Structure formats: structure tokens, C-alpha cells
């Protein structure tokens, strides 16, 4: 990428945000922040119990991620954040207007299979339906790219880096 953007790696649970985020940050030579680390203990307890978060739970979390992205503006960074709704992405953009989104997207069966093999994560597969029900994919007026989650982490990271590079190239 020509300029040091802050990239938000987004998508439903189980798409690989926590795996792809650090790989993409390393590839771009910028710091990485794990979005789950911005959750309050109350949010983590709620999700661990199988209860989906509501918007009131999410606003402080999104504000904390937005503040991190704002501090990295002009320096670059990658942060993972589900950012499932347009309003959530708008909130992040309000704090850091130049963020760019990488939407990790894929088949529900593939994602559920990956989630069922995760160790030590608080998000149960039971919440996957609510994640897909909430998801509003990137719209044409949003800076970002969708990347298929099929393949190895390295292949997904390569696709994301290429898509971001193409996004930042000037159009003729």
C-alpha cells in the first residue's frame, strides 16, 4: 500500500480475523491490535454464556477500537473487529476517517467447522447464526475489499494484501 492506512479486518466469528490480522500487519510492516482485547469483561462474560451482544454493549468497544485507529492514523496499523453492521463501521470511520476494511467472507459451513476446532475462545458456535443475521456486507461507498476465507492463512493474507494494493492504486 502506498500510504500507511489503518486496516480493520472484519467478518463474522470464525472467519480468521485473529489469524489473518497479525499476518497482514506483518506483511504491511505495521502494528496489530486484537479487537477482542478491547471488549469489557461484561461483554466477554455475556458472549461466553451464549448471549449475543446488543448495540449498547458494542458502542464502548467500537469507540475503544476507533480511538486506537485514530492514534495510528498516518502511521498504519491493522486491527481485528467484527464490524458487522454499517453503523458500526460508520462509528469506526467517525473516529478514524481513513480506515480501510478487509471483509473476511466465506461459506457458513466452512466457518462453523473452523469455529468448532478452536481452542480457548469465548465465542461459541451457537452465536454464529446471530452473527450472520447481523452481517451487513461492505457497500460500494465504503473503502474496503471482500476476501474469501478459503485456503490457508498465508493464501488468504496474500489475497488481502493484493486486494488492498489494488484498492490504493490510482485509477486512470
XYZ file of C-alpha atoms in Angstrom:
172
model
C 0.000 0.000 0.000
C 1.243 3.442 -0.857
C 0.134 5.145 2.355
C 0.024 3.789 5.896
C -3.704 3.161 6.317
C -5.307 1.585 9.324
C -6.910 -1.653 8.166
C -9.857 -3.175 10.012
C -10.051 -6.931 9.405
C -13.770 -7.641 9.746
C -16.223 -10.507 9.470
C -18.323 -12.915 11.465
C -16.779 -15.031 14.206
C -14.636 -17.855 12.878
C -13.522 -16.191 9.632
C -9.947 -15.896 10.861
C -9.653 -12.269 11.927
C -7.267 -13.161 14.758
C -5.142 -15.297 12.429
C -5.144 -13.086 9.323
C -4.845 -9.770 11.189
C -1.317 -10.342 12.543
C -0.174 -11.924 9.268
C -1.457 -8.947 7.297
C 0.109 -6.487 9.766
C 3.468 -8.261 9.396
C 3.106 -8.215 5.628
C 2.383 -4.462 5.687
C 5.029 -3.723 8.343
C 2.583 -2.109 10.773
C 1.400 -2.887 14.338
C -1.518 -5.215 15.049
C -4.233 -4.928 17.703
C -6.609 -7.753 18.617
C -10.157 -6.397 18.654
C -11.273 -8.861 21.321
C -8.818 -7.205 23.733
C -10.955 -4.052 23.609
C -14.047 -5.882 24.982
C -15.096 -5.318 28.569
C -15.222 -8.265 30.973
C -19.018 -7.925 30.924
C -19.085 -8.360 27.133
C -16.817 -11.405 27.280
C -18.959 -12.957 30.034
C -22.112 -12.311 28.033
C -20.720 -13.907 24.859
C -19.205 -16.819 26.809
C -22.697 -17.536 28.144
C -24.020 -17.677 24.565
C -25.804 -14.328 24.707
C -25.301 -12.047 21.703
C -24.150 -8.508 22.407
C -26.558 -5.676 21.694
C -25.622 -2.274 20.336
C -25.358 -0.766 23.829
C -22.715 -3.403 24.604
C -20.852 -2.702 21.384
C -20.631 1.126 21.366
C -17.881 1.434 24.048
C -15.980 -1.435 22.383
C -16.187 0.236 18.962
C -15.176 3.581 20.477
C -12.066 1.981 22.012
C -11.103 0.423 18.670
C -11.813 3.715 16.907
C -9.563 5.556 19.374
C -6.749 3.064 18.666
C -7.248 3.514 14.902
C -7.245 7.298 15.327
C -3.901 7.148 17.166
C -2.458 5.060 14.294
C -3.741 7.378 11.529
C -0.880 8.229 9.186
C 1.301 5.565 10.808
C -0.634 2.483 9.765
C -1.967 -0.462 11.673
C -4.201 -3.487 11.491
C -6.971 -4.226 13.987
C -9.466 -7.061 14.038
C -13.094 -6.121 14.654
C -16.238 -7.910 13.530
C -17.719 -4.572 12.293
C -20.790 -6.482 11.172
C -23.151 -3.540 10.682
C -22.750 -0.452 8.565
C -23.487 1.654 11.657
C -20.525 0.014 13.444
C -18.214 0.784 10.531
C -19.586 4.336 10.410
C -18.733 4.680 14.114
C -15.162 3.499 13.447
C -14.879 5.914 10.500
C -16.137 8.767 12.689
C -13.113 8.218 14.941
C -10.651 7.365 12.154
C -11.969 8.584 8.770
C -9.289 6.891 6.660
C -9.772 3.309 7.897
C -9.995 0.648 5.215
C -11.886 -2.605 5.740
C -10.911 -6.144 4.753
C -14.074 -8.233 4.987
C -13.165 -11.886 5.501
C -16.121 -13.650 3.907
C -16.944 -17.267 3.333
C -19.333 -20.154 3.348
C -21.171 -20.658 6.646
C -20.340 -24.391 6.785
C -16.598 -23.689 6.414
C -16.722 -21.038 9.128
C -18.718 -23.235 11.519
C -16.230 -26.065 11.008
C -13.335 -23.744 11.838
C -15.116 -22.462 14.942
C -15.758 -25.996 16.186
C -12.000 -26.674 16.160
C -10.924 -23.503 18.000
C -9.388 -23.862 21.421
C -9.832 -21.372 24.259
C -12.042 -18.804 22.519
C -15.056 -17.327 24.290
C -17.362 -17.182 21.234
C -19.473 -20.353 20.954
C -20.651 -21.674 17.566
C -24.218 -21.171 18.824
C -23.816 -17.428 18.175
C -22.851 -17.899 14.518
C -26.471 -17.605 13.343
C -26.837 -14.254 15.111
C -23.556 -13.104 13.548
C -24.745 -13.925 10.022
C -28.160 -12.374 10.732
C -26.455 -9.147 11.830
C -23.886 -9.002 8.998
C -24.264 -6.165 6.517
C -21.541 -6.632 3.878
C -19.448 -3.674 2.763
C -21.292 -1.287 0.476
C -19.892 0.325 -2.656
C -19.295 3.648 -0.916
C -17.206 2.058 1.843
C -13.425 1.878 1.482
C -12.614 -1.790 1.619
C -12.407 -5.173 -0.010
C -14.006 -8.579 0.483
C -11.621 -11.536 0.672
C -12.647 -15.195 0.507
C -11.556 -17.228 3.546
C -10.980 -20.434 1.597
C -7.408 -21.739 1.723
C -4.503 -21.408 4.087
C -3.905 -18.338 6.261
C -0.974 -17.434 4.016
C -3.157 -17.629 0.871
C -5.877 -15.515 2.485
C -3.297 -12.951 3.631
C -1.832 -12.793 0.128
C -5.294 -12.202 -1.379
C -5.968 -9.479 1.191
C -2.636 -7.741 0.532
C -3.192 -7.841 -3.240
C -6.752 -6.504 -2.880
C -5.572 -3.678 -0.623
C -2.779 -2.824 -3.032
C -5.242 -2.677 -5.925
C -7.560 -0.506 -3.814
C -4.822 2.049 -3.191
C -3.658 2.241 -6.813
C -4.755 5.365 -8.644
C -7.439 4.786 -11.263
C -6.934 6.067 -14.780
